PDB file of C-alpha atoms in Angstrom:
ATOM      1  CA  MET V  32     -41.275  13.654  -4.328  1.00  0.00           C
ATOM      2  CA  SER V  33     -41.142  14.310  -0.757  1.00  0.00           C
ATOM      3  CA  ARG V  34     -38.263  12.934   1.189  1.00  0.00           C
ATOM      4  CA  GLU V  35     -40.640  10.806   3.697  1.00  0.00           C
ATOM      5  CA  GLY V  36     -42.330   9.193   1.055  1.00  0.00           C
ATOM      6  CA  SER V  37     -39.483   8.392  -1.102  1.00  0.00           C
ATOM      7  CA  PRO V  38     -39.125   4.699  -2.502  1.00  0.00           C
ATOM      8  CA  ALA V  39     -35.579   4.325  -1.483  1.00  0.00           C
ATOM      9  CA  ARG V  40     -36.451   5.092   2.254  1.00  0.00           C
ATOM     10  CA  ASP V  41     -39.307   3.016   2.209  1.00  0.00           C
ATOM     11  CA  VAL V  42     -37.237  -0.191   0.818  1.00  0.00           C
ATOM     12  CA  ALA V  43     -34.324   0.656   3.271  1.00  0.00           C
ATOM     13  CA  ALA V  44     -37.060   0.807   6.434  1.00  0.00           C
ATOM     14  CA  ARG V  45     -38.174  -2.686   5.113  1.00  0.00           C
ATOM     15  CA  ALA V  46     -34.482  -3.849   5.012  1.00  0.00           C
ATOM     16  CA  GLY V  47     -34.112  -2.575   8.535  1.00  0.00           C
ATOM     17  CA  SER V  48     -37.280  -4.024  10.365  1.00  0.00           C
ATOM     18  CA  SER V  49     -36.473  -7.411   8.403  1.00  0.00           C
ATOM     19  CA  LYS V  50     -33.053  -7.194  10.109  1.00  0.00           C
ATOM     20  CA  GLU V  51     -34.370  -6.701  13.499  1.00  0.00           C
ATOM     21  CA  GLY V  52     -36.529  -9.314  13.170  1.00  0.00           C
ATOM     22  CA  SER V  53     -34.115 -11.604  12.319  1.00  0.00           C
ATOM     23  CA  SER V  54     -31.735 -10.522  15.181  1.00  0.00           C
ATOM     24  CA  LYS V  55     -34.442 -11.446  17.646  1.00  0.00           C
ATOM     25  CA  GLU V  56     -34.024 -15.046  16.514  1.00  0.00           C
ATOM     26  CA  GLY V  57     -30.189 -14.904  16.858  1.00  0.00           C
ATOM     27  CA  SER V  58     -29.415 -13.996  13.468  1.00  0.00           C
ATOM     28  CA  ALA V  59     -28.541 -10.570  12.038  1.00  0.00           C
ATOM     29  CA  ALA V  60     -29.332 -11.445   8.259  1.00  0.00           C
ATOM     30  CA  LEU V  61     -32.372 -11.855   5.825  1.00  0.00           C
ATOM     31  CA  THR V  62     -33.442 -15.171   4.298  1.00  0.00           C
ATOM     32  CA  GLY V  63     -32.466 -15.890   0.899  1.00  0.00           C
ATOM     33  CA  ASP V  64     -36.335 -15.331  -0.301  1.00  0.00           C
ATOM     34  CA  GLN V  65     -36.123 -11.836   1.586  1.00  0.00           C
ATOM     35  CA  PHE V  66     -33.100 -10.920   0.147  1.00  0.00           C
ATOM     36  CA  ALA V  67     -33.961 -11.749  -3.693  1.00  0.00           C
ATOM     37  CA  GLN V  68     -37.345  -9.800  -2.991  1.00  0.00           C
ATOM     38  CA  LEU V  69     -35.610  -6.632  -1.464  1.00  0.00           C
ATOM     39  CA  MET V  70     -33.036  -6.469  -4.302  1.00  0.00           C
ATOM     40  CA  GLU V  71     -35.764  -6.944  -6.836  1.00  0.00           C
ATOM     41  CA  GLU V  72     -37.643  -3.570  -5.501  1.00  0.00           C
ATOM     42  CA  VAL V  73     -34.269  -2.071  -5.369  1.00  0.00           C
ATOM     43  CA  ARG V  74     -34.068  -2.482  -8.882  1.00  0.00           C
ATOM     44  CA  ARG V  75     -37.281  -1.018  -9.843  1.00  0.00           C
ATOM     45  CA  LEU V  76     -36.286   2.363  -7.918  1.00  0.00           C
ATOM     46  CA  PRO V  77     -36.222   5.746 -10.105  1.00  0.00           C
ATOM     47  CA  GLU V  78     -33.113   6.806 -11.220  1.00  0.00           C
ATOM     48  CA  GLY V  79     -30.909   8.633  -8.640  1.00  0.00           C
ATOM     49  CA  GLN V  80     -32.408   6.749  -5.720  1.00  0.00           C
ATOM     50  CA  GLU V  81     -30.985   3.328  -6.208  1.00  0.00           C
ATOM     51  CA  ASP V  82     -27.451   3.704  -5.820  1.00  0.00           C
ATOM     52  CA  ALA V  83     -28.537   4.829  -2.085  1.00  0.00           C
ATOM     53  CA  ALA V  84     -30.676   1.794  -1.744  1.00  0.00           C
ATOM     54  CA  LEU V  85     -27.972  -0.572  -3.097  1.00  0.00           C
ATOM     55  CA  LYS V  86     -25.864   0.340  -0.052  1.00  0.00           C
ATOM     56  CA  LEU V  87     -27.962  -1.954   1.749  1.00  0.00           C
ATOM     57  CA  GLU V  88     -26.346  -4.944   0.028  1.00  0.00           C
ATOM     58  CA  LYS V  89     -23.111  -4.549   2.130  1.00  0.00           C
ATOM     59  CA  GLY V  90     -25.030  -4.641   5.412  1.00  0.00           C
ATOM     60  CA  VAL V  91     -27.337  -7.356   4.444  1.00  0.00           C
ATOM     61  CA  ARG V  92     -25.797 -11.279   4.614  1.00  0.00           C
ATOM     62  CA  ARG V  93     -27.381 -13.557   2.037  1.00  0.00           C
ATOM     63  CA  ASP V  94     -26.590 -16.707   4.362  1.00  0.00           C
ATOM     64  CA  PRO V  95     -28.393 -16.739   7.521  1.00  0.00           C
ATOM     65  CA  TYR V  96     -25.734 -18.760   9.454  1.00  0.00           C
ATOM     66  CA  VAL V  97     -25.455 -18.544  13.071  1.00  0.00           C
ATOM     67  CA  PHE V  98     -21.992 -18.818  14.366  1.00  0.00           C
ATOM     68  CA  LYS V  99     -21.583 -21.379  17.461  1.00  0.00           C
ATOM     69  CA  ARG V 100     -18.406 -19.498  18.544  1.00  0.00           C
ATOM     70  CA  ARG V 101     -18.145 -15.779  19.269  1.00  0.00           C
ATOM     71  CA  GLY V 102     -14.701 -15.798  17.922  1.00  0.00           C
ATOM     72  CA  ASN V 103     -15.606 -16.900  14.626  1.00  0.00           C
ATOM     73  CA  GLU V 104     -18.216 -14.609  14.267  1.00  0.00           C
ATOM     74  CA  ASN V 105     -15.784 -11.614  15.347  1.00  0.00           C
ATOM     75  CA  GLN V 106     -13.299 -12.901  13.026  1.00  0.00           C
ATOM     76  CA  TYR V 107     -15.932 -12.886  10.134  1.00  0.00           C
ATOM     77  CA  ARG V 108     -17.101  -9.470  11.022  1.00  0.00           C
ATOM     78  CA  PHE V 109     -13.518  -8.169  11.008  1.00  0.00           C
ATOM     79  CA  CYS V 110     -12.672  -9.692   7.753  1.00  0.00           C
ATOM     80  CA  GLU V 111     -15.936  -8.224   6.173  1.00  0.00           C
ATOM     81  CA  GLU V 112     -15.045  -4.676   7.271  1.00  0.00           C
ATOM     82  CA  ILE V 113     -11.667  -5.127   5.838  1.00  0.00           C
ATOM     83  CA  ALA V 114     -13.091  -6.166   2.553  1.00  0.00           C
ATOM     84  CA  ASP V 115     -15.131  -3.378   2.483  1.00  0.00           C
ATOM     85  CA  ARG V 116     -12.418  -0.964   2.951  1.00  0.00           C
ATOM     86  CA  LEU V 117     -10.322  -2.424   0.354  1.00  0.00           C
ATOM     87  CA  SER V 118     -13.332  -2.104  -2.009  1.00  0.00           C
ATOM     88  CA  SER V 119     -13.687   1.493  -1.070  1.00  0.00           C
ATOM     89  CA  THR V 120      -9.830   2.294  -1.468  1.00  0.00           C
ATOM     90  CA  SER V 121      -9.758   0.309  -4.561  1.00  0.00           C
ATOM     91  CA  SER V 122     -12.495   2.254  -6.073  1.00  0.00           C
ATOM     92  CA  SER V 123     -10.907   5.610  -4.796  1.00  0.00           C
ATOM     93  CA  VAL V 124      -7.830   4.784  -6.783  1.00  0.00           C
ATOM     94  CA  VAL V 125      -9.463   3.983  -9.814  1.00  0.00           C
ATOM     95  CA  GLN V 126     -11.056   7.290  -9.638  1.00  0.00           C
ATOM     96  CA  ALA V 127      -8.029   9.318  -8.823  1.00  0.00           C
ATOM     97  CA  GLU V 128      -6.138   7.470 -11.912  1.00  0.00           C
ATOM     98  CA  GLN V 129      -9.195   8.167 -14.326  1.00  0.00           C
ATOM     99  CA  GLY V 130      -9.753  11.819 -12.961  1.00  0.00           C
ATOM    100  CA  GLY V 131      -7.395  14.014 -11.257  1.00  0.00           C
ATOM    101  CA  GLY V 132      -4.525  11.593 -11.228  1.00  0.00           C
ATOM    102  CA  LYS V 133      -4.027  11.013 -14.932  1.00  0.00           C
ATOM    103  CA  ALA V 134      -4.862  14.742 -15.681  1.00  0.00           C
ATOM    104  CA  ALA V 135      -1.476  15.641 -13.353  1.00  0.00           C
ATOM    105  CA  PHE V 136       0.542  12.903 -14.965  1.00  0.00           C
ATOM    106  CA  ASP V 137      -0.283  14.386 -18.448  1.00  0.00           C
ATOM    107  CA  ARG V 138       0.675  17.901 -17.154  1.00  0.00           C
ATOM    108  CA  ALA V 139       3.898  16.472 -15.797  1.00  0.00           C
ATOM    109  CA  LYS V 140       4.718  15.114 -18.976  1.00  0.00           C
ATOM    110  CA  GLU V 141       3.884  18.386 -20.839  1.00  0.00           C
ATOM    111  CA  ALA V 142       6.135  20.296 -18.565  1.00  0.00           C
ATOM    112  CA  LEU V 143       9.143  17.969 -19.593  1.00  0.00           C
ATOM    113  CA  ARG V 144       8.857  19.568 -23.187  1.00  0.00           C
ATOM    114  CA  GLU V 145       9.777  22.618 -21.683  1.00  0.00           C
ATOM    115  CA  ASP V 146      12.484  21.571 -19.487  1.00  0.00           C
ATOM    116  CA  VAL V 147      14.012  18.099 -20.505  1.00  0.00           C
ATOM    117  CA  PHE V 148      13.147  17.961 -24.328  1.00  0.00           C
ATOM    118  CA  SER V 149      14.313  21.546 -24.784  1.00  0.00           C
ATOM    119  CA  SER V 150      17.912  21.045 -23.145  1.00  0.00           C
ATOM    120  CA  GLY V 151      20.860  19.122 -23.780  1.00  0.00           C
ATOM    121  CA  VAL V 152      21.119  17.245 -26.833  1.00  0.00           C
ATOM    122  CA  TRP V 153      17.513  17.687 -28.014  1.00  0.00           C
ATOM    123  CA  PRO V 154      17.586  21.349 -29.551  1.00  0.00           C
ATOM    124  CA  LEU V 155      19.669  19.403 -32.141  1.00  0.00           C
ATOM    125  CA  LEU V 156      16.680  17.609 -33.147  1.00  0.00           C
ATOM    126  CA  SER V 157      14.704  20.717 -33.820  1.00  0.00           C
ATOM    127  CA  ASN V 158      17.263  21.680 -36.623  1.00  0.00           C
ATOM    128  CA  LEU V 159      16.766  18.471 -38.729  1.00  0.00           C
ATOM    129  CA  GLU V 160      15.680  18.970 -42.416  1.00  0.00           C
ATOM    130  CA  ASP V 161      14.697  15.538 -43.414  1.00  0.00           C
ATOM    131  CA  PRO V 162      11.045  14.916 -43.153  1.00  0.00           C
ATOM    132  CA  GLU V 163      11.239  11.333 -42.000  1.00  0.00           C
ATOM    133  CA  LEU V 164      14.037  12.240 -39.403  1.00  0.00           C
ATOM    134  CA  ARG V 165      11.775  14.848 -37.934  1.00  0.00           C
ATOM    135  CA  ARG V 166       8.897  12.328 -37.721  1.00  0.00           C
ATOM    136  CA  LEU V 167      11.206  10.136 -35.939  1.00  0.00           C
ATOM    137  CA  ALA V 168      12.434  12.882 -33.668  1.00  0.00           C
ATOM    138  CA  LYS V 169       8.778  13.836 -32.714  1.00  0.00           C
ATOM    139  CA  ALA V 170       8.265  10.379 -31.399  1.00  0.00           C
ATOM    140  CA  LEU V 171      11.593   9.984 -29.801  1.00  0.00           C
ATOM    141  CA  PRO V 172      10.141  11.560 -26.225  1.00  0.00           C
ATOM    142  CA  ALA V 173       7.410   9.458 -25.728  1.00  0.00           C
ATOM    143  CA  THR V 174      10.013   6.306 -26.411  1.00  0.00           C
ATOM    144  CA  VAL V 175      12.423   7.712 -24.038  1.00  0.00           C
ATOM    145  CA  LEU V 176       9.878   8.000 -21.259  1.00  0.00           C
ATOM    146  CA  LYS V 177       8.950   4.365 -21.543  1.00  0.00           C
ATOM    147  CA  CYS V 178      12.493   3.459 -20.457  1.00  0.00           C
ATOM    148  CA  LYS V 179      11.206   3.097 -16.657  1.00  0.00           C
ATOM    149  CA  ALA V 180       7.971   1.256 -15.512  1.00  0.00           C
ATOM    150  CA  ASP V 181       4.908   3.536 -15.453  1.00  0.00           C
ATOM    151  CA  SER V 182       4.587   3.578 -11.697  1.00  0.00           C
ATOM    152  CA  THR V 183       8.311   4.673 -11.672  1.00  0.00           C
ATOM    153  CA  THR V 184       7.915   7.452 -14.365  1.00  0.00           C
ATOM    154  CA  LYS V 185       4.855   9.016 -12.322  1.00  0.00           C
ATOM    155  CA  LYS V 186       6.885   8.562  -9.045  1.00  0.00           C
ATOM    156  CA  TYR V 187       9.906  10.757 -10.681  1.00  0.00           C
ATOM    157  CA  LEU V 188       7.803  13.324 -12.408  1.00  0.00           C
ATOM    158  CA  GLY V 189       5.804  13.655  -9.170  1.00  0.00           C
ATOM    159  CA  ALA V 190       9.030  14.486  -7.473  1.00  0.00           C
ATOM    160  CA  PHE V 191      10.567  16.778 -10.247  1.00  0.00           C
ATOM    161  CA  GLN V 192       7.302  18.872 -10.147  1.00  0.00           C
ATOM    162  CA  ARG V 193       7.721  19.417  -6.247  1.00  0.00           C
ATOM    163  CA  TRP V 194      11.266  20.331  -7.050  1.00  0.00           C
ATOM    164  CA  LYS V 195      10.346  22.819  -9.743  1.00  0.00           C
ATOM    165  CA  THR V 196       7.677  24.277  -7.543  1.00  0.00           C
ATOM    166  CA  TRP V 197      10.325  24.969  -4.900  1.00  0.00           C
ATOM    167  CA  ALA V 198      12.842  26.165  -7.347  1.00  0.00           C
ATOM    168  CA  GLU V 199      10.465  28.592  -9.082  1.00  0.00           C
ATOM    169  CA  ALA V 200       9.658  30.192  -5.694  1.00  0.00           C
ATOM    170  CA  ARG V 201      13.260  31.030  -5.156  1.00  0.00           C
ATOM    171  CA  ARG V 202      15.325  33.767  -6.861  1.00  0.00           C
ATOM    172  CA  GLY V 203      17.881  32.733  -9.078  1.00  0.00           C
ATOM    173  CA  VAL V 204      17.130  28.787  -8.889  1.00  0.00           C
ATOM    174  CA  PRO V 205      16.753  27.560 -12.495  1.00  0.00           C
ATOM    175  CA  SER V 206      14.371  24.443 -12.508  1.00  0.00           C
ATOM    176  CA  PHE V 207      16.198  22.726 -15.149  1.00  0.00           C
ATOM    177  CA  PRO V 208      19.112  22.127 -15.757  1.00  0.00           C
ATOM    178  CA  VAL V 209      19.492  21.525 -11.985  1.00  0.00           C
ATOM    179  CA  GLN V 210      22.470  22.936 -10.480  1.00  0.00           C
ATOM    180  CA  GLU V 211      24.408  20.753  -7.705  1.00  0.00           C
ATOM    181  CA  ILE V 212      24.370  23.558  -5.067  1.00  0.00           C
ATOM    182  CA  HIS V 213      20.650  24.109  -5.479  1.00  0.00           C
ATOM    183  CA  LEU V 214      19.794  20.501  -5.303  1.00  0.00           C
ATOM    184  CA  VAL V 215      21.709  19.839  -2.130  1.00  0.00           C
ATOM    185  CA  LEU V 216      19.922  23.003  -0.654  1.00  0.00           C
ATOM    186  CA  TYR V 217      16.606  21.389  -1.741  1.00  0.00           C
ATOM    187  CA  LEU V 218      17.508  18.271   0.013  1.00  0.00           C
ATOM    188  CA  GLN V 219      17.925  19.910   3.161  1.00  0.00           C
ATOM    189  CA  HIS V 220      14.573  21.637   2.774  1.00  0.00           C
ATOM    190  CA  LEU V 221      13.363  18.478   2.481  1.00  0.00           C
ATOM    191  CA  SER V 222      14.828  16.698   5.473  1.00  0.00           C
ATOM    192  CA  GLU V 223      13.542  19.667   7.573  1.00  0.00           C
ATOM    193  CA  SER V 224      10.115  19.831   6.109  1.00  0.00           C
ATOM    194  CA  ILE V 225       8.831  16.177   5.540  1.00  0.00           C
ATOM    195  CA  GLN V 226      11.691  14.197   7.499  1.00  0.00           C
ATOM    196  CA  SER V 227      11.513  11.354   4.909  1.00  0.00           C
ATOM    197  CA  LYS V 228      14.683   9.338   3.526  1.00  0.00           C
ATOM    198  CA  SER V 229      12.474   7.829   0.861  1.00  0.00           C
ATOM    199  CA  ALA V 230      11.580  11.476  -0.217  1.00  0.00           C
ATOM    200  CA  VAL V 231      15.219  12.600  -0.326  1.00  0.00           C
ATOM    201  CA  GLU V 232      16.392   9.635  -2.481  1.00  0.00           C
ATOM    202  CA  GLU V 233      13.576   9.930  -4.680  1.00  0.00           C
ATOM    203  CA  ALA V 234      14.214  13.516  -5.439  1.00  0.00           C
ATOM    204  CA  VAL V 235      17.840  12.854  -6.266  1.00  0.00           C
ATOM    205  CA  HIS V 236      16.916   9.786  -8.295  1.00  0.00           C
ATOM    206  CA  ALA V 237      14.316  11.839 -10.410  1.00  0.00           C
ATOM    207  CA  VAL V 238      16.816  14.877 -11.371  1.00  0.00           C
ATOM    208  CA  SER V 239      19.490  12.287 -12.153  1.00  0.00           C
ATOM    209  CA  TRP V 240      16.912  10.279 -14.524  1.00  0.00           C
ATOM    210  CA  LEU V 241      15.966  13.576 -16.211  1.00  0.00           C
ATOM    211  CA  HIS V 242      19.471  14.688 -16.589  1.00  0.00           C
ATOM    212  CA  GLN V 243      20.240  11.353 -18.358  1.00  0.00           C
ATOM    213  CA  MET V 244      17.256  11.853 -20.627  1.00  0.00           C
ATOM    214  CA  ALA V 245      18.368  15.146 -21.333  1.00  0.00           C
ATOM    215  CA  GLY V 246      22.032  13.859 -22.374  1.00  0.00           C
ATOM    216  CA  LEU V 247      23.429  15.990 -19.384  1.00  0.00           C
ATOM    217  CA  PRO V 248      25.892  14.396 -16.939  1.00  0.00           C
ATOM    218  CA  SER V 249      24.130  12.366 -13.836  1.00  0.00           C
ATOM    219  CA  ILE V 250      23.788  14.746 -10.994  1.00  0.00           C
ATOM    220  CA  ALA V 251      23.598  11.853  -8.452  1.00  0.00           C
ATOM    221  CA  GLY V 252      27.550  11.408  -8.584  1.00  0.00           C
ATOM    222  CA  SER V 253      28.418  14.524  -7.662  1.00  0.00           C
ATOM    223  CA  PRO V 254      30.714  14.680  -4.407  1.00  0.00           C
ATOM    224  CA  ILE V 255      28.628  17.266  -2.866  1.00  0.00           C
ATOM    225  CA  VAL V 256      25.283  15.507  -3.918  1.00  0.00           C
ATOM    226  CA  GLN V 257      26.672  12.161  -2.398  1.00  0.00           C
ATOM    227  CA  ALA V 258      27.834  13.681   0.793  1.00  0.00           C
ATOM    228  CA  THR V 259      24.546  15.349   1.167  1.00  0.00           C
ATOM    229  CA  LEU V 260      22.618  12.200   0.714  1.00  0.00           C
ATOM    230  CA  GLY V 261      24.851  10.224   2.921  1.00  0.00           C
ATOM    231  CA  GLY V 262      24.471  12.359   5.888  1.00  0.00           C
ATOM    232  CA  LEU V 263      20.595  12.649   5.305  1.00  0.00           C
ATOM    233  CA  ARG V 264      20.300   9.060   5.207  1.00  0.00           C
ATOM    234  CA  ARG V 265      22.043   8.546   8.541  1.00  0.00           C
ATOM    235  CA  GLU V 266      20.183  11.694  10.231  1.00  0.00           C
ATOM    236  CA  LEU V 267      16.752  10.463   8.916  1.00  0.00           C
ATOM    237  CA  ALA V 268      17.066   6.633   9.509  1.00  0.00           C
ATOM    238  CA  LYS V 269      14.756   5.540  11.861  1.00  0.00           C
ATOM    239  CA  PRO V 270      16.360   3.420  15.053  1.00  0.00           C
ATOM    240  CA  LYS V 271      15.640  -0.311  15.041  1.00  0.00           C
ATOM    241  CA  LYS V 272      13.490  -1.711  17.628  1.00  0.00           C
ATOM    242  CA  ARG V 273      14.925  -4.646  18.935  1.00  0.00           C
ATOM    243  CA  LYS V 274      12.614  -7.364  20.223  1.00  0.00           C
ATOM    244  CA  GLU V 275      12.606  -8.349  23.879  1.00  0.00           C
ATOM    245  CA  PRO V 276      13.880 -11.739  24.425  1.00  0.00           C
ATOM    246  CA  VAL V 277      11.801 -14.446  25.713  1.00  0.00           C
ATOM    247  CA  THR V 278      13.296 -15.695  29.288  1.00  0.00           C
ATOM    248  CA  ALA V 279      12.665 -18.566  31.276  1.00  0.00           C
ATOM    249  CA  GLU V 280      10.580 -16.492  33.877  1.00  0.00           C
ATOM    250  CA  MET V 281       8.234 -15.395  31.110  1.00  0.00           C
ATOM    251  CA  LEU V 282       7.709 -19.291  30.266  1.00  0.00           C
ATOM    252  CA  LEU V 283       7.253 -20.004  33.882  1.00  0.00           C
ATOM    253  CA  ALA V 284       4.661 -17.425  34.175  1.00  0.00           C
ATOM    254  CA  MET V 285       2.873 -18.777  30.845  1.00  0.00           C
ATOM    255  CA  VAL V 286       2.926 -22.720  32.836  1.00  0.00           C
ATOM    256  CA  GLU V 287       1.750 -21.018  36.304  1.00  0.00           C
ATOM    257  CA  ALA V 288      -1.181 -19.112  34.214  1.00  0.00           C
ATOM    258  CA  ALA V 289      -2.441 -22.110  32.661  1.00  0.00           C
ATOM    259  CA  GLY V 290      -3.372 -23.661  35.925  1.00  0.00           C
ATOM    260  CA  PRO V 291      -3.824 -27.125  37.086  1.00  0.00           C
ATOM    261  CA  SER V 292      -6.019 -28.122  34.249  1.00  0.00           C
ATOM    262  CA  PRO V 293      -5.556 -26.566  31.008  1.00  0.00           C
ATOM    263  CA  SER V 294      -7.237 -26.980  27.949  1.00  0.00           C
ATOM    264  CA  LEU V 295      -5.681 -28.973  24.712  1.00  0.00           C
ATOM    265  CA  THR V 296      -4.866 -25.677  23.147  1.00  0.00           C
ATOM    266  CA  GLU V 297      -3.059 -24.404  25.853  1.00  0.00           C
ATOM    267  CA  VAL V 298      -0.854 -27.377  26.616  1.00  0.00           C
ATOM    268  CA  ARG V 299      -0.114 -27.311  22.802  1.00  0.00           C
ATOM    269  CA  LEU V 300       0.967 -23.271  22.797  1.00  0.00           C
ATOM    270  CA  LEU V 301       3.019 -24.310  26.099  1.00  0.00           C
ATOM    271  CA  ASP V 302       4.711 -27.341  24.468  1.00  0.00           C
ATOM    272  CA  ILE V 303       5.463 -25.255  21.272  1.00  0.00           C
ATOM    273  CA  CYS V 304       7.299 -22.333  23.436  1.00  0.00           C
ATOM    274  CA  LEU V 305       9.158 -24.636  25.732  1.00  0.00           C
ATOM    275  CA  VAL V 306      10.570 -27.029  22.987  1.00  0.00           C
ATOM    276  CA  ALA V 307      11.594 -24.280  20.790  1.00  0.00           C
ATOM    277  CA  PHE V 308      13.349 -22.312  24.079  1.00  0.00           C
ATOM    278  CA  ALA V 309      14.994 -25.230  25.153  1.00  0.00           C
ATOM    279  CA  ASP V 310      16.396 -26.418  21.417  1.00  0.00           C
ATOM    280  CA  PHE V 311      16.975 -22.666  20.312  1.00  0.00           C
ATOM    281  CA  LEU V 312      14.740 -23.692  17.414  1.00  0.00           C
ATOM    282  CA  ARG V 313      14.040 -21.064  14.530  1.00  0.00           C
ATOM    283  CA  CYS V 314      10.136 -21.060  13.355  1.00  0.00           C
ATOM    284  CA  GLU V 315      10.717 -23.022  10.386  1.00  0.00           C
ATOM    285  CA  GLU V 316      12.366 -25.726  11.986  1.00  0.00           C
ATOM    286  CA  LEU V 317       9.773 -25.802  14.797  1.00  0.00           C
ATOM    287  CA  LEU V 318       7.207 -26.089  11.861  1.00  0.00           C
ATOM    288  CA  LYS V 319       8.789 -29.064  10.241  1.00  0.00           C
ATOM    289  CA  LEU V 320       8.902 -31.465  13.097  1.00  0.00           C
ATOM    290  CA  ARG V 321       6.881 -34.339  12.816  1.00  0.00           C
ATOM    291  CA  CYS V 322       5.742 -37.084  15.357  1.00  0.00           C
ATOM    292  CA  ALA V 323       8.691 -39.512  14.213  1.00  0.00           C
ATOM    293  CA  ASP V 324      11.061 -36.767  14.942  1.00  0.00           C
ATOM    294  CA  VAL V 325      10.398 -36.792  18.457  1.00  0.00           C
ATOM    295  CA  ALA V 326      11.395 -39.779  20.846  1.00  0.00           C
ATOM    296  CA  PHE V 327      11.481 -40.251  24.414  1.00  0.00           C
ATOM    297  CA  ASN V 328      13.623 -42.292  26.907  1.00  0.00           C
ATOM    298  CA  PRO V 329      14.517 -42.367  30.762  1.00  0.00           C
ATOM    299  CA  GLU V 330      16.855 -39.224  30.555  1.00  0.00           C
ATOM    300  CA  GLY V 331      14.147 -36.993  28.778  1.00  0.00           C
ATOM    301  CA  MET V 332      13.212 -36.411  25.085  1.00  0.00           C
ATOM    302  CA  VAL V 333      15.408 -36.288  21.885  1.00  0.00           C
ATOM    303  CA  ILE V 334      14.443 -34.328  18.966  1.00  0.00           C
ATOM    304  CA  GLN V 335      15.711 -35.270  15.715  1.00  0.00           C
ATOM    305  CA  ILE V 336      16.221 -31.972  13.166  1.00  0.00           C
ATOM    306  CA  THR V 337      16.668 -32.631   9.606  1.00  0.00           C
ATOM    307  CA  ILE V 338      18.685 -29.716   7.783  1.00  0.00           C
ATOM    308  CA  GLN V 339      18.384 -29.547   3.981  1.00  0.00           C
TER     309      GLN V 339
END
């Protein structure tokens, strides 16, 4: 079938013309009957073309509602766009988990049999003679891996794989058990290449966890590792950006900008800012104020604040 005469293009063209006709009347949506008829035709499309046409449903609103305020319409469009992006991202994550993500996780667990589960105390389990003990020993690695949440296990295994890739590319650097001096050199490499404090901490936690699973001493407690980790934490820490304080001049500029006849919304905003500034109120204290808490007298205004 030629591309020009494909049913999917015909349906798309009809949808586009319907939306253009609706926009002339002030609405960018199909009516309920038009939408139902269009979707019925989409379902009848040949296999392989329905997926492309079903994407029209995301751009067509069932409800031909006309917003009275432009701000409400803009907010609706923005939320609609965010929802579409979240849906797309969720689909990508699911596909990654079902495809390459799961395969990578399985490969990382298999690599542990060559490194972690063949070091430390694990070789002792291979010399068992009793059949029942051998069966229990075979199931033990899977049980040990469940000591952490799945998300933490995936994160640590990923960090270990990155360490292993780096170690295997260097001469004289065994990937497991990890030597203290090699680990601190790797942490220095991470700080220069990735410049991420979380990546450095994740590498230390991952290696230490795998050492513990193998029955080896925890490498995280090593003095040289602790010193290196502390130095990199300070070096890679992001400086805190202090907020600029509100001044009386700022509030005065807000009052002058409102003009001689401000709207009710502007008056409410100015009252909130002025009361909070004058009484040093926190946000939660301001939100808990009620009409009964405010009293006026010849000297000014009295606000009663209840502290729980």
